[in-house]
Coordinates of N, CA and C and ligand atoms in Angstrom, one line a residue:
M1 N 43.2 -46.7 10.8 CA 43.0 -45.3 11.0 C 43.1 -44.5 9.7
K2 N 42.1 -43.6 9.6 CA 42.0 -42.8 8.3 C 42.8 -41.5 8.5
Y3 N 43.6 -41.1 7.5 CA 44.3 -39.9 7.6 C 43.7 -38.8 6.7
P4 N 43.7 -37.5 7.1 CA 43.1 -36.5 6.2 C 43.9 -36.5 4.9
K5 N 43.2 -36.2 3.8 CA 43.9 -36.1 2.5 C 44.7 -34.8 2.5
L6 N 45.7 -34.8 1.6 CA 46.5 -33.6 1.6 C 45.8 -32.3 1.2
R7 N 44.8 -32.5 0.2 CA 44.0 -31.3 -0.2 C 43.2 -30.7 0.9
E8 N 42.6 -31.6 1.7 CA 41.8 -31.1 2.9 C 42.7 -30.4 3.9
L9 N 43.9 -31.0 4.1 CA 44.8 -30.4 5.0 C 45.2 -29.0 4.6
R10 N 45.5 -28.9 3.3 CA 45.9 -27.6 2.7 C 44.8 -26.6 2.9
E11 N 43.5 -27.0 2.6 CA 42.4 -26.1 2.7 C 42.2 -25.6 4.2
A12 N 42.4 -26.5 5.1 CA 42.3 -26.1 6.5 C 43.3 -25.1 6.9
V13 N 44.6 -25.3 6.4 CA 45.6 -24.3 6.8 C 45.4 -23.0 6.1
V14 N 45.0 -23.0 4.8 CA 44.7 -21.7 4.1 C 43.5 -21.0 4.8
S15 N 42.5 -21.7 5.2 CA 41.4 -21.1 5.9 C 41.7 -20.5 7.2
L16 N 42.7 -21.1 7.9 CA 43.1 -20.6 9.2 C 43.9 -19.3 9.1
L17 N 44.6 -19.2 7.9 CA 45.4 -18.0 7.8 C 44.7 -16.8 7.0
T18 N 43.6 -17.1 6.4 CA 42.9 -16.0 5.6 C 41.9 -15.3 6.6
P19 N 41.8 -14.0 6.4 CA 40.8 -13.3 7.2 C 39.4 -13.7 6.9
A20 N 38.5 -13.5 7.8 CA 37.1 -13.9 7.7 C 36.4 -13.1 6.5
Y21 N 35.5 -13.8 5.8 CA 34.8 -13.2 4.7 C 33.6 -12.3 5.3
T22 N 33.1 -12.8 6.4 CA 32.0 -12.1 7.0 C 32.4 -10.8 7.7
S23 N 31.5 -9.9 7.9 CA 31.8 -8.6 8.6 C 31.7 -8.9 10.1
K24 N 32.2 -8.0 10.9 CA 32.2 -8.2 12.4 C 30.9 -7.6 13.0
F25 N 29.9 -7.4 12.2 CA 28.6 -6.8 12.7 C 28.1 -7.8 13.8
P26 N 27.6 -7.3 15.0 CA 27.3 -5.9 15.3 C 28.5 -5.2 16.0
A27 N 29.6 -5.9 16.2 CA 30.8 -5.3 16.9 C 31.2 -4.1 16.1
E28 N 31.2 -4.2 14.7 CA 31.5 -3.1 13.8 C 30.4 -2.8 12.9
P29 N 30.2 -1.6 12.5 CA 29.1 -1.3 11.6 C 29.3 -2.1 10.2
H30 N 28.2 -2.6 9.7 CA 28.2 -3.3 8.4 C 27.8 -2.4 7.3
V31 N 28.6 -2.3 6.2 CA 28.2 -1.5 5.1 C 27.7 -2.4 4.0
P32 N 26.4 -2.4 3.7 CA 25.9 -3.3 2.6 C 26.5 -3.0 1.3
Y33 N 26.4 -4.0 0.4 CA 26.9 -3.8 -1.0 C 25.9 -2.9 -1.8
E34 N 26.4 -2.3 -2.9 CA 25.6 -1.5 -3.7 C 24.4 -2.4 -4.2
N35 N 23.2 -1.8 -4.4 CA 22.0 -2.5 -4.8 C 21.5 -3.5 -3.8
F36 N 22.0 -3.4 -2.6 CA 21.5 -4.4 -1.6 C 20.0 -4.1 -1.4
R37 N 19.2 -5.2 -1.2 CA 17.8 -5.1 -1.1 C 17.4 -5.3 0.4
G38 N 17.2 -4.2 1.1 CA 16.9 -4.3 2.6 C 15.4 -4.1 2.8
R39 N 15.1 -3.7 4.0 CA 13.7 -3.6 4.5 C 13.0 -2.6 3.7
P40 N 11.8 -2.8 3.2 CA 11.0 -1.8 2.5 C 10.7 -0.6 3.5
V41 N 10.7 0.5 2.9 CA 10.4 1.8 3.7 C 9.2 2.5 3.0
V42 N 8.2 2.8 3.8 CA 7.0 3.4 3.2 C 7.1 4.9 3.3
D43 N 6.6 5.5 2.2 CA 6.5 7.0 2.2 C 5.0 7.3 2.3
N44 N 4.5 7.5 3.5 CA 3.1 7.6 3.7 C 2.4 8.7 2.8
D45 N 3.2 9.8 2.5 CA 2.7 10.9 1.7 C 2.4 10.5 0.3
N46 N 3.2 9.5 -0.2 CA 3.1 9.0 -1.6 C 2.4 7.7 -1.7
C47 N 2.0 7.2 -0.5 CA 1.2 5.9 -0.6 C -0.3 6.3 -0.5
V48 N -1.1 5.8 -1.4 CA -2.5 6.2 -1.5 C -3.4 5.0 -0.9
G49 N -2.8 4.0 -0.4 CA -3.6 2.9 0.2 C -4.4 2.1 -0.8
C50 N -3.8 1.9 -2.0 CA -4.6 1.3 -3.1 C -4.7 -0.2 -3.0
E51 N -3.8 -0.9 -2.2 CA -3.9 -2.3 -2.0 C -3.1 -3.1 -3.0
T52 N -2.5 -2.5 -4.0 CA -1.8 -3.2 -5.1 C -0.6 -4.0 -4.5
C53 N 0.2 -3.4 -3.6 CA 1.4 -4.1 -3.0 C 0.9 -5.3 -2.2
A54 N -0.2 -5.2 -1.5 CA -0.7 -6.4 -0.8 C -1.0 -7.5 -1.7
N55 N -1.5 -7.2 -2.9 CA -1.9 -8.2 -3.8 C -0.8 -8.9 -4.5
V56 N 0.4 -8.2 -4.5 CA 1.5 -8.9 -5.2 C 2.6 -9.4 -4.2
C57 N 2.4 -9.2 -3.0 CA 3.4 -9.6 -2.0 C 3.3 -11.2 -1.8
P58 N 4.4 -11.9 -2.2 CA 4.3 -13.4 -2.2 C 4.1 -14.0 -0.8
P59 N 4.7 -13.6 0.2 CA 4.5 -14.2 1.5 C 3.4 -13.6 2.3
H60 N 2.6 -12.7 1.7 CA 1.5 -12.0 2.4 C 2.0 -11.2 3.6
A61 N 3.1 -10.6 3.4 CA 3.7 -9.7 4.5 C 2.9 -8.4 4.6
I62 N 2.2 -8.1 3.5 CA 1.3 -6.9 3.5 C -0.1 -7.3 3.5
T63 N -0.9 -6.9 4.5 CA -2.3 -7.2 4.5 C -3.1 -6.0 4.7
I64 N -4.4 -6.1 4.2 CA -5.3 -4.9 4.3 C -6.5 -5.3 5.1
S65 N -7.0 -4.4 6.0 CA -8.3 -4.7 6.6 C -9.1 -3.4 6.6
D66 N -10.3 -3.5 6.1 CA -11.2 -2.4 5.9 C -12.3 -2.4 7.0
D67 N -12.5 -1.2 7.6 CA -13.6 -1.1 8.6 C -14.6 -0.1 8.0
R68 N -15.8 -0.7 7.6 CA -16.8 0.1 7.0 C -17.4 1.1 8.0
E69 N -17.6 0.7 9.2 CA -18.2 1.6 10.2 C -17.4 2.8 10.4
K70 N -16.1 2.6 10.6 CA -15.2 3.8 10.9 C -14.7 4.4 9.6
A71 N -15.0 3.7 8.4 CA -14.5 4.2 7.1 C -13.0 4.4 7.1
T72 N -12.3 3.3 7.6 CA -10.8 3.4 7.6 C -10.3 2.1 7.0
R73 N -9.2 2.2 6.3 CA -8.4 1.0 5.8 C -7.1 1.0 6.6
T74 N -6.8 -0.2 7.1 CA -5.5 -0.3 7.8 C -4.6 -1.2 7.0
I75 N -3.4 -0.7 6.7 CA -2.4 -1.5 5.9 C -1.4 -2.0 7.0
T76 N -1.2 -3.3 7.0 CA -0.3 -3.9 8.0 C 0.9 -4.5 7.2
R77 N 2.1 -4.1 7.6 CA 3.3 -4.6 6.9 C 4.2 -5.3 7.9
D78 N 4.3 -6.6 7.8 CA 5.0 -7.4 8.7 C 6.4 -7.8 8.1
Y79 N 7.4 -7.1 8.5 CA 8.7 -7.3 7.9 C 9.4 -8.6 8.4
G80 N 8.8 -9.2 9.4 CA 9.3 -10.5 9.8 C 9.0 -11.6 8.7
K81 N 8.0 -11.3 7.9 CA 7.6 -12.2 6.8 C 8.2 -11.8 5.5
C82 N 8.8 -10.6 5.4 CA 9.2 -10.1 4.1 C 10.4 -10.9 3.6
I83 N 10.4 -11.2 2.2 CA 11.5 -11.9 1.6 C 12.3 -11.0 0.7
F84 N 12.1 -9.7 0.8 CA 12.9 -8.6 0.1 C 12.9 -8.8 -1.4
C85 N 11.8 -9.3 -1.9 CA 11.7 -9.5 -3.4 C 11.6 -8.2 -4.2
G86 N 11.1 -7.2 -3.6 CA 11.0 -5.9 -4.2 C 9.7 -5.7 -5.1
L87 N 8.8 -6.7 -5.0 CA 7.6 -6.6 -5.9 C 6.7 -5.4 -5.5
C88 N 6.7 -5.1 -4.2 CA 5.8 -4.0 -3.7 C 6.3 -2.7 -4.3
Q89 N 7.6 -2.5 -4.4 CA 8.2 -1.3 -5.0 C 7.9 -1.3 -6.5
E90 N 8.1 -2.4 -7.1 CA 8.0 -2.5 -8.6 C 6.6 -2.2 -9.0
H91 N 5.6 -2.6 -8.2 CA 4.2 -2.5 -8.6 C 3.5 -1.3 -8.0
C92 N 4.1 -0.6 -7.1 CA 3.5 0.5 -6.5 C 2.9 1.5 -7.5
I93 N 1.6 1.8 -7.4 CA 1.0 2.6 -8.5 C 1.5 4.0 -8.6
T94 N 2.0 4.6 -7.5 CA 2.5 6.0 -7.5 C 4.0 5.9 -7.8
G95 N 4.6 4.8 -7.7 CA 6.0 4.7 -7.9 C 6.9 5.2 -6.8
K96 N 6.2 5.7 -5.8 CA 7.0 6.3 -4.7 C 6.5 5.9 -3.3
G97 N 5.5 5.1 -3.2 CA 4.8 4.7 -2.0 C 5.7 3.8 -1.1
V98 N 6.5 3.0 -1.7 CA 7.4 2.1 -0.9 C 8.6 1.8 -1.7
A99 N 9.7 1.7 -1.0 CA 11.0 1.4 -1.7 C 11.9 0.6 -0.8
L100 N 12.6 -0.4 -1.3 CA 13.5 -1.2 -0.5 C 14.7 -0.3 -0.1
S101 N 15.0 -0.3 1.1 CA 16.2 0.4 1.6 C 17.5 -0.3 1.2
D102 N 18.5 0.4 0.9 CA 19.8 -0.3 0.7 C 20.7 -0.3 1.9
K103 N 20.0 0.2 3.1 CA 20.8 0.2 4.3 C 20.2 -0.6 5.5
L104 N 18.8 -0.7 5.5 CA 18.2 -1.3 6.6 C 18.2 -2.8 6.4
F105 N 19.0 -3.5 7.2 CA 19.1 -5.0 7.1 C 18.9 -5.7 8.4
D106 N 19.1 -4.9 9.5 CA 19.1 -5.5 10.8 C 17.6 -5.6 11.3
L107 N 17.0 -6.8 11.2 CA 15.6 -7.0 11.6 C 15.5 -7.8 12.9
A108 N 16.6 -8.0 13.6 CA 16.6 -8.9 14.8 C 15.9 -8.1 15.9
V109 N 14.8 -8.7 16.4 CA 14.1 -8.1 17.5 C 13.7 -9.2 18.6
F110 N 13.5 -8.8 19.8 CA 13.1 -9.8 20.8 C 11.6 -10.1 20.7
D111 N 10.8 -9.1 20.2 CA 9.4 -9.3 20.1 C 9.0 -9.0 18.6
R112 N 8.5 -10.1 17.9 CA 8.2 -10.0 16.5 C 7.2 -8.8 16.1
K113 N 6.4 -8.4 17.2 CA 5.5 -7.3 16.9 C 6.2 -6.0 16.5
N114 N 7.5 -5.9 17.0 CA 8.3 -4.7 16.7 C 8.7 -4.6 15.2
N115 N 8.5 -5.7 14.5 CA 8.8 -5.7 13.0 C 7.5 -5.4 12.2
V116 N 6.4 -5.0 12.9 CA 5.2 -4.8 12.2 C 4.9 -3.3 12.1
E117 N 4.4 -2.8 11.0 CA 4.2 -1.4 10.8 C 2.7 -1.2 10.4
Y118 N 2.1 -0.2 10.8 CA 0.6 0.1 10.4 C 0.5 1.4 9.8
Q119 N -0.4 1.5 8.8 CA -0.8 2.7 8.2 C -2.3 2.8 8.2
E120 N -2.9 4.0 8.3 CA -4.4 4.1 8.3 C -4.7 5.1 7.2
K121 N -5.8 4.7 6.4 CA -6.2 5.6 5.3 C -7.7 5.8 5.4
E122 N -8.2 7.0 5.0 CA -9.7 7.2 5.0 C -10.3 6.4 3.8
L123 N -11.4 5.7 4.1 CA -12.0 4.9 3.1 C -13.3 5.5 2.6
L124 N -13.6 5.3 1.3 CA -14.8 5.8 0.8 C -15.8 4.7 0.7
V125 N -16.9 4.8 1.4 CA -17.9 3.7 1.5 C -19.2 4.3 0.8
C126 N -19.8 3.5 0.0 CA -21.1 3.9 -0.7 C -22.1 4.2 0.3
R127 N -22.7 5.4 0.2 CA -23.7 5.7 1.2 C -25.1 5.0 1.1
H128 N -25.2 4.4 -0.1 CA -26.5 3.7 -0.3 C -26.3 2.2 0.0
C129 N -25.4 1.5 -0.6 CA -25.3 0.0 -0.4 C -24.2 -0.4 0.5
G130 N -23.3 0.5 0.9 CA -22.3 0.2 1.9 C -21.0 -0.4 1.2
A131 N -21.0 -0.5 -0.1 CA -19.9 -1.1 -0.8 C -18.6 -0.2 -0.6
I132 N -17.5 -0.9 -0.4 CA -16.2 -0.1 -0.3 C -15.8 0.3 -1.7
I133 N -15.6 1.6 -1.8 CA -15.2 2.1 -3.1 C -13.6 2.0 -3.2
T134 N -13.0 2.8 -2.5 CA -11.5 2.8 -2.4 C -11.1 3.8 -1.3
T135 N -9.8 4.2 -1.2 CA -9.5 5.2 -0.3 C -9.6 6.6 -0.9
R136 N -9.8 7.6 -0.1 CA -10.0 8.9 -0.7 C -8.7 9.3 -1.4
E137 N -7.6 9.0 -0.8 CA -6.3 9.4 -1.5 C -6.1 8.7 -2.8
H138 N -6.6 7.4 -2.9 CA -6.5 6.7 -4.2 C -7.3 7.4 -5.3
L139 N -8.5 7.8 -4.9 CA -9.3 8.5 -5.9 C -8.7 9.8 -6.3
S140 N -8.2 10.5 -5.3 CA -7.6 11.8 -5.6 C -6.4 11.7 -6.5
Y141 N -5.6 10.6 -6.3 CA -4.5 10.3 -7.1 C -4.9 10.0 -8.6
L142 N -6.1 9.3 -8.7 CA -6.6 9.1 -10.1 C -7.0 10.4 -10.8
H143 N -7.5 11.4 -10.0 CA -7.8 12.7 -10.6 C -6.6 13.3 -11.2
R144 N -5.5 13.2 -10.4 CA -4.2 13.9 -10.9 C -3.7 13.2 -12.1
K145 N -3.9 11.8 -12.2 CA -3.4 11.1 -13.3 C -4.2 11.3 -14.6
L146 N -5.5 11.4 -14.3 CA -6.5 11.5 -15.5 C -6.5 13.0 -16.0
G147 N -6.2 13.9 -15.1 CA -6.3 15.3 -15.6 C -7.8 15.7 -15.9
P148 N -8.1 16.5 -16.9 CA -9.4 16.9 -17.2 C -10.4 15.7 -17.5
K149 N -9.8 14.6 -17.8 CA -10.7 13.4 -18.1 C -11.4 12.9 -16.8
A150 N -10.9 13.3 -15.7 CA -11.5 12.9 -14.4 C -12.9 13.5 -14.3
F151 N -13.2 14.6 -15.0 CA -14.5 15.2 -14.8 C -15.6 14.4 -15.5
S152 N -15.2 13.4 -16.3 CA -16.2 12.6 -17.0 C -16.8 11.6 -16.0
S153 N -16.2 11.4 -14.9 CA -16.8 10.5 -13.9 C -17.4 11.3 -12.8
I154 N -18.7 11.0 -12.5 CA -19.4 11.8 -11.5 C -18.8 11.5 -10.1
L155 N -18.4 10.3 -9.9 CA -17.8 9.9 -8.6 C -16.6 10.8 -8.3
N156 N -15.7 10.8 -9.4 CA -14.5 11.6 -9.3 C -14.8 13.1 -9.1
L157 N -15.9 13.5 -9.8 CA -16.3 14.9 -9.8 C -16.8 15.3 -8.4
N158 N -17.5 14.4 -7.8 CA -18.0 14.6 -6.4 C -16.9 14.8 -5.4
I159 N -15.9 13.9 -5.5 CA -14.8 14.0 -4.6 C -14.0 15.3 -4.8
L160 N -13.8 15.6 -6.1 CA -13.1 16.8 -6.5 C -13.8 18.1 -6.0
N161 N -15.1 18.1 -6.2 CA -15.9 19.2 -5.7 C -15.7 19.4 -4.2
R162 N -15.6 18.3 -3.5 CA -15.5 18.4 -2.0 C -14.0 18.9 -1.7
E163 N -13.1 18.4 -2.4 CA -11.7 18.8 -2.2 C -11.5 20.3 -2.5
L164 N -12.1 20.7 -3.6 CA -12.0 22.2 -4.0 C -13.0 23.1 -3.2
R165 N -13.8 22.4 -2.3 CA -14.8 23.1 -1.5 C -15.9 23.7 -2.3
L166 N -16.1 23.2 -3.5 CA -17.1 23.8 -4.4 C -18.5 23.3 -3.9
A167 N -18.5 22.1 -3.1 CA -19.7 21.6 -2.6 C -20.2 22.2 -1.3
E168 N -19.4 23.1 -0.8 CA -19.7 23.8 0.5 C -20.9 24.8 0.3
G169 N -21.7 24.8 1.3 CA -22.8 25.8 1.2 C -24.0 25.2 0.4
H170 N -23.9 24.1 -0.2 CA -25.0 23.4 -0.9 C -25.3 22.2 -0.2
D171 N -26.6 21.9 -0.1 CA -27.1 20.8 0.7 C -26.9 19.5 -0.1
L172 N -25.6 19.1 -0.2 CA -25.3 17.9 -1.0 C -25.1 16.7 -0.1
E173 N -24.7 16.9 1.2 CA -24.4 15.8 2.1 C -25.7 15.2 2.7
T174 N -26.5 14.6 1.8 CA -27.8 14.1 2.3 C -27.7 12.6 2.6
E175 N -28.6 12.2 3.5 CA -28.6 10.7 3.9 C -29.4 10.0 2.8
V176 N -28.8 8.9 2.4 CA -29.6 8.1 1.4 C -30.4 7.1 2.2
I177 N -31.7 7.4 2.4 CA -32.4 6.5 3.3 C -33.6 5.8 2.6
D178 N -34.2 6.4 1.7 CA -35.4 5.8 1.1 C -35.2 5.4 -0.4
G179 N -34.1 4.8 -0.7 CA -33.9 4.4 -2.1 C -33.2 5.6 -2.8
L180 N -32.6 5.2 -3.9 CA -31.8 6.2 -4.6 C -32.7 7.3 -5.3
K181 N -32.3 8.5 -5.2 CA -33.1 9.6 -5.8 C -32.1 10.4 -6.7
R182 N -32.7 11.3 -7.5 CA -31.8 12.0 -8.5 C -30.7 12.8 -7.7
K183 N -31.1 13.4 -6.6 CA -30.1 14.2 -5.8 C -28.9 13.4 -5.4
D184 N -29.1 12.0 -5.3 CA -28.0 11.2 -4.8 C -26.8 11.1 -5.8
M185 N -27.0 11.7 -7.0 CA -25.9 11.8 -7.9 C -24.8 12.6 -7.3
F186 N -25.1 13.5 -6.4 CA -24.1 14.3 -5.7 C -23.6 13.7 -4.5
N187 N -24.0 12.5 -4.1 CA -23.5 11.8 -2.9 C -22.4 10.9 -3.3
I188 N -21.7 10.5 -2.2 CA -20.6 9.5 -2.5 C -21.2 8.1 -2.6
I189 N -21.5 7.7 -3.7 CA -22.1 6.3 -3.9 C -21.2 5.6 -4.9
C190 N -21.3 4.2 -4.8 CA -20.4 3.4 -5.6 C -20.8 3.4 -7.1
P191 N -20.0 3.0 -8.0 CA -20.3 3.1 -9.4 C -21.6 2.4 -9.7
N192 N -21.9 1.3 -9.0 CA -23.1 0.5 -9.3 C -24.4 1.3 -9.0
C193 N -24.4 1.9 -7.8 CA -25.5 2.7 -7.4 C -25.7 4.0 -8.2
L194 N -24.5 4.5 -8.6 CA -24.5 5.7 -9.4 C -25.1 5.4 -10.8
R195 N -24.8 4.2 -11.3 CA -25.4 3.8 -12.6 C -26.9 3.7 -12.5
Q196 N -27.4 3.2 -11.3 CA -28.8 3.1 -11.1 C -29.5 4.4 -11.2
V197 N -28.9 5.4 -10.5 CA -29.4 6.8 -10.5 C -29.4 7.3 -12.0
L198 N -28.3 7.1 -12.7 CA -28.2 7.6 -14.0 C -29.3 7.0 -14.9
V199 N -29.4 5.7 -14.9 CA -30.3 5.0 -15.7 C -31.8 5.4 -15.4
K200 N -32.1 5.4 -14.1 CA -33.5 5.7 -13.7 C -33.9 7.1 -13.9
Y201 N -33.1 8.0 -13.5 CA -33.6 9.4 -13.6 C -33.1 10.2 -14.8
L202 N -31.9 10.0 -15.2 CA -31.5 10.8 -16.4 C -32.2 10.3 -17.7
S203 N -32.4 9.0 -17.7 CA -33.1 8.5 -19.0 C -34.5 9.0 -19.1
K204 N -35.1 9.4 -17.9 CA -36.5 9.9 -17.9 C -36.5 11.3 -18.5
S205 N -35.4 12.1 -18.3 CA -35.4 13.5 -18.7 C -35.0 13.7 -20.1
V206 N -34.6 12.6 -20.9 CA -34.3 12.8 -22.3 C -35.4 12.5 -23.2
Ligands
SF4_301 S1 9.7 -6.9 -0.6 FE1 8.4 -8.6 -1.3 S2 8.0 -9.8 0.5 FE2 8.7 -7.8 1.2 S3 6.9 -6.6 1.6 FE3 7.6 -6.2 -0.5 S4 6.4 -7.6 -1.8 FE4 6.3 -8.4 0.3
SF4_302 S1 1.0 0.0 -4.1 FE1 2.0 1.9 -3.4 S2 0.4 3.4 -3.1 FE2 -0.6 1.4 -3.2 S3 -0.8 0.8 -1.0 FE3 1.1 -0.1 -1.8 S4 2.7 1.4 -1.3 FE4 0.7 2.4 -1.1

């Protein structure tokens, strides 16, 4: 018959007499330690839907799906897959779109769908070729970052004109149906199509 060693016996007695290291959650509220990395929390007002966080998320907990017809981008965040690495927060282009909470840690749910969050953003789609440009909020954010330099881009200028309502009352919202024309410079078209207009029509006028 084998007898327990003295060291093991002593460890068992000490363990029996010492209080538990773990908290009594959920019977008692748990207070996480300082700098605890909990569930990411999105600030929709400061999230521009740029897609950067989805591109850096290691377990693909953040996914993007674009609907050209409805011109909407849906951002899906599945916190059941999140590993709390903090890369989404670190790489967020606005610096305020998403941040890991230091309090939200309880992700136990009966239905995994309850750990999924959705955001919807308006998408800019090229009126000529249908290419997805980006979200309207993303482009507006770029205006703010670029300041007066934003005026050097016609695409930026077109969005800005609409936001400032300078385009109102002018027949700029035309359908691009029979190929690109000079007037399409004032339409929302992708940089490629815009380049075609510039090369084709502006080069003729110099
Ligand atoms: S914390 Fe990491 S795993 Fe979780 S959503 Fe952000 S990037 Fe993805
Ligand atoms: S990186 Fe920031 S701004 Fe861009 S989609 Fe993610 S949370 Fe929103």
